[in-house]
Amino acid sequence: QVQLVESGGGLVQTGGSLNLSCIISGSIRTIHSRAWYRQVPGKQREFVARIGYGGYTDYADSVKGRFVISADNAANTVYLQMTTLRPEDSAVYYCSANLRTTSVHSYTDYSGQGTQVTVSS
């Protein structure tokens, strides 16, 4: 069983910053990549950023230069530093991991329950 628990969401003013964290736990064998997605009610989940286990990163165009994804492999934790926040960044942010467990040998995507980020104008 795998669990992803996000934290760090909240209310911030336009131009402010927030740091999200996600702890990944369970019977993990290997992690391929971790990512952050976000979703606004009534809209599809949107890709935000991804980090491979070796450190390769990828960002959505809308957050490039403002958000930074990082990870602590030893602690199985992934972070999202968000700066210069805008009202359109408001959403529920979900942590996701593509990994293999000790019982399932194929790589599978797992997601957390999400953390709310609200940016006031």
mmCIF file of C-alpha atoms in Angstrom:
data_model
loop_
_atom_site.group_PDB
_atom_site.id
_atom_site.type_symbol
_atom_site.label_atom_id
_atom_site.label_comp_id
_atom_site.label_asym_id
_atom_site.label_seq_id
_atom_site.Cartn_x
_atom_site.Cartn_y
_atom_site.Cartn_z
ATOM 1 C CA GLN A 1 0.000 0.000 0.000
ATOM 2 C CA VAL A 2 1.227 3.484 -0.884
ATOM 3 C CA GLN A 3 0.277 6.781 0.718
ATOM 4 C CA LEU A 4 0.961 10.319 -0.471
ATOM 5 C CA VAL A 5 0.233 13.096 1.994
ATOM 6 C CA GLU A 6 0.384 16.715 0.888
ATOM 7 C CA SER A 7 0.761 19.715 3.170
ATOM 8 C CA GLY A 8 1.521 23.415 2.960
ATOM 9 C CA GLY A 9 -1.521 24.750 1.178
ATOM 10 C CA GLY A 10 -3.361 27.837 2.354
ATOM 11 C CA LEU A 11 -4.478 31.350 1.569
ATOM 12 C CA VAL A 12 -2.005 33.881 0.201
ATOM 13 C CA GLN A 13 -2.214 37.248 -1.504
ATOM 14 C CA THR A 14 -1.270 37.842 -5.130
ATOM 15 C CA GLY A 15 2.495 37.946 -5.441
ATOM 16 C CA GLY A 16 3.006 35.826 -2.363
ATOM 17 C CA SER A 17 4.664 32.443 -1.917
ATOM 18 C CA LEU A 18 3.773 29.012 -0.615
ATOM 19 C CA ASN A 19 5.754 25.827 -0.192
ATOM 20 C CA LEU A 20 4.022 22.495 -0.652
ATOM 21 C CA SER A 21 5.374 19.181 0.612
ATOM 22 C CA CYS A 22 4.385 15.617 -0.109
ATOM 23 C CA ILE A 23 5.571 12.601 1.837
ATOM 24 C CA ILE A 24 5.400 9.294 0.007
ATOM 25 C CA SER A 25 5.289 6.184 2.164
ATOM 26 C CA GLY A 26 4.489 2.511 1.933
ATOM 27 C CA SER A 27 5.920 -0.612 0.398
ATOM 28 C CA ILE A 28 7.944 1.221 -2.250
ATOM 29 C CA ARG A 29 10.465 -0.606 -4.385
ATOM 30 C CA THR A 30 11.532 2.073 -6.868
ATOM 31 C CA ILE A 31 10.293 5.534 -7.808
ATOM 32 C CA HIS A 32 10.418 6.638 -11.425
ATOM 33 C CA SER A 33 9.123 10.180 -11.049
ATOM 34 C CA ARG A 34 7.051 12.488 -8.878
ATOM 35 C CA ALA A 35 4.796 15.289 -10.002
ATOM 36 C CA TRP A 36 2.396 17.961 -8.942
ATOM 37 C CA TYR A 37 -0.973 18.489 -10.593
ATOM 38 C CA ARG A 38 -3.744 20.933 -9.808
ATOM 39 C CA GLN A 39 -7.463 21.016 -10.340
ATOM 40 C CA VAL A 40 -10.136 23.661 -10.218
ATOM 41 C CA PRO A 41 -13.749 22.542 -9.711
ATOM 42 C CA GLY A 42 -15.377 21.823 -13.045
ATOM 43 C CA LYS A 43 -12.081 21.580 -14.906
ATOM 44 C CA GLN A 44 -9.688 18.766 -15.761
ATOM 45 C CA ARG A 45 -6.658 18.086 -13.624
ATOM 46 C CA GLU A 46 -3.723 20.095 -14.952
ATOM 47 C CA PHE A 47 -0.029 19.169 -14.965
ATOM 48 C CA VAL A 48 2.154 21.572 -12.984
ATOM 49 C CA ALA A 49 5.646 20.079 -12.600
ATOM 50 C CA ARG A 50 7.527 16.776 -12.609
ATOM 51 C CA ILE A 51 10.846 15.574 -11.246
ATOM 52 C CA GLY A 52 12.507 12.320 -12.194
ATOM 53 C CA TYR A 53 14.350 10.239 -9.635
ATOM 54 C CA GLY A 54 17.622 11.431 -11.149
ATOM 55 C CA GLY A 55 16.596 15.067 -10.840
ATOM 56 C CA TYR A 56 15.291 15.877 -14.310
ATOM 57 C CA THR A 57 12.540 18.501 -14.065
ATOM 58 C CA ASP A 58 9.705 19.582 -16.323
ATOM 59 C CA TYR A 59 7.199 22.410 -15.873
ATOM 60 C CA ALA A 60 3.966 23.626 -17.336
ATOM 61 C CA ASP A 61 4.494 26.835 -19.284
ATOM 62 C CA SER A 62 2.143 28.678 -16.941
ATOM 63 C CA VAL A 63 4.428 28.144 -13.938
ATOM 64 C CA LYS A 64 7.913 28.253 -15.483
ATOM 65 C CA GLY A 65 10.114 30.735 -13.685
ATOM 66 C CA ARG A 66 7.735 30.938 -10.706
ATOM 67 C CA PHE A 67 7.533 27.379 -9.352
ATOM 68 C CA VAL A 68 10.366 25.031 -8.447
ATOM 69 C CA ILE A 69 9.957 21.301 -7.865
ATOM 70 C CA SER A 70 12.530 19.442 -5.809
ATOM 71 C CA ALA A 71 12.814 16.158 -3.982
ATOM 72 C CA ASP A 72 14.580 14.495 -1.117
ATOM 73 C CA ASN A 73 15.004 10.924 -2.310
ATOM 74 C CA ALA A 74 16.183 9.627 1.044
ATOM 75 C CA ALA A 75 13.086 11.015 2.737
ATOM 76 C CA ASN A 76 10.709 10.138 -0.122
ATOM 77 C CA THR A 77 9.499 13.714 -0.077
ATOM 78 C CA VAL A 78 8.746 16.021 -2.968
ATOM 79 C CA TYR A 79 8.368 19.778 -2.697
ATOM 80 C CA LEU A 80 6.842 22.555 -4.727
ATOM 81 C CA GLN A 81 8.062 26.078 -4.077
ATOM 82 C CA MET A 82 5.566 28.530 -5.492
ATOM 83 C CA THR A 83 6.404 32.209 -5.857
ATOM 84 C CA THR A 84 4.787 35.217 -7.483
ATOM 85 C CA LEU A 85 1.437 33.532 -7.063
ATOM 86 C CA ARG A 86 -1.540 34.662 -9.111
ATOM 87 C CA PRO A 87 -5.287 34.202 -8.557
ATOM 88 C CA GLU A 88 -5.326 31.746 -11.471
ATOM 89 C CA ASP A 89 -2.970 29.492 -9.486
ATOM 90 C CA SER A 90 -5.804 28.834 -7.032
ATOM 91 C CA ALA A 91 -6.655 25.142 -7.096
ATOM 92 C CA VAL A 92 -6.371 21.898 -5.211
ATOM 93 C CA TYR A 93 -2.798 20.707 -5.665
ATOM 94 C CA TYR A 94 -2.187 16.973 -5.872
ATOM 95 C CA CYS A 95 1.059 15.122 -5.430
ATOM 96 C CA SER A 96 1.589 12.130 -7.707
ATOM 97 C CA ALA A 97 4.229 9.427 -7.922
ATOM 98 C CA ASN A 98 4.994 6.844 -10.576
ATOM 99 C CA LEU A 99 6.512 3.923 -8.741
ATOM 100 C CA ARG A 100 6.768 0.182 -8.213
ATOM 101 C CA THR A 101 5.813 -1.415 -4.947
ATOM 102 C CA THR A 102 7.232 -4.571 -3.431
ATOM 103 C CA SER A 103 4.160 -6.495 -4.613
ATOM 104 C CA VAL A 104 3.293 -4.855 -7.947
ATOM 105 C CA HIS A 105 6.192 -5.017 -10.380
ATOM 106 C CA SER A 106 4.868 -2.605 -12.973
ATOM 107 C CA TYR A 107 5.130 1.145 -12.546
ATOM 108 C CA THR A 108 1.824 2.625 -11.394
ATOM 109 C CA ASP A 109 0.640 6.163 -10.683
ATOM 110 C CA TYR A 110 -0.465 7.049 -7.163
ATOM 111 C CA SER A 111 -1.904 10.349 -5.967
ATOM 112 C CA GLY A 112 -2.611 12.054 -2.685
ATOM 113 C CA GLN A 113 -5.788 13.686 -1.414
ATOM 114 C CA GLY A 114 -4.696 17.176 -2.338
ATOM 115 C CA THR A 115 -4.121 20.472 -0.567
ATOM 116 C CA GLN A 116 -6.014 23.680 -1.288
ATOM 117 C CA VAL A 117 -4.147 26.745 -2.511
ATOM 118 C CA THR A 118 -6.080 29.995 -2.701
ATOM 119 C CA VAL A 119 -4.560 33.196 -4.044
ATOM 120 C CA SER A 120 -6.549 36.324 -3.313
ATOM 121 C CA SER A 121 -6.475 39.295 -5.643
#
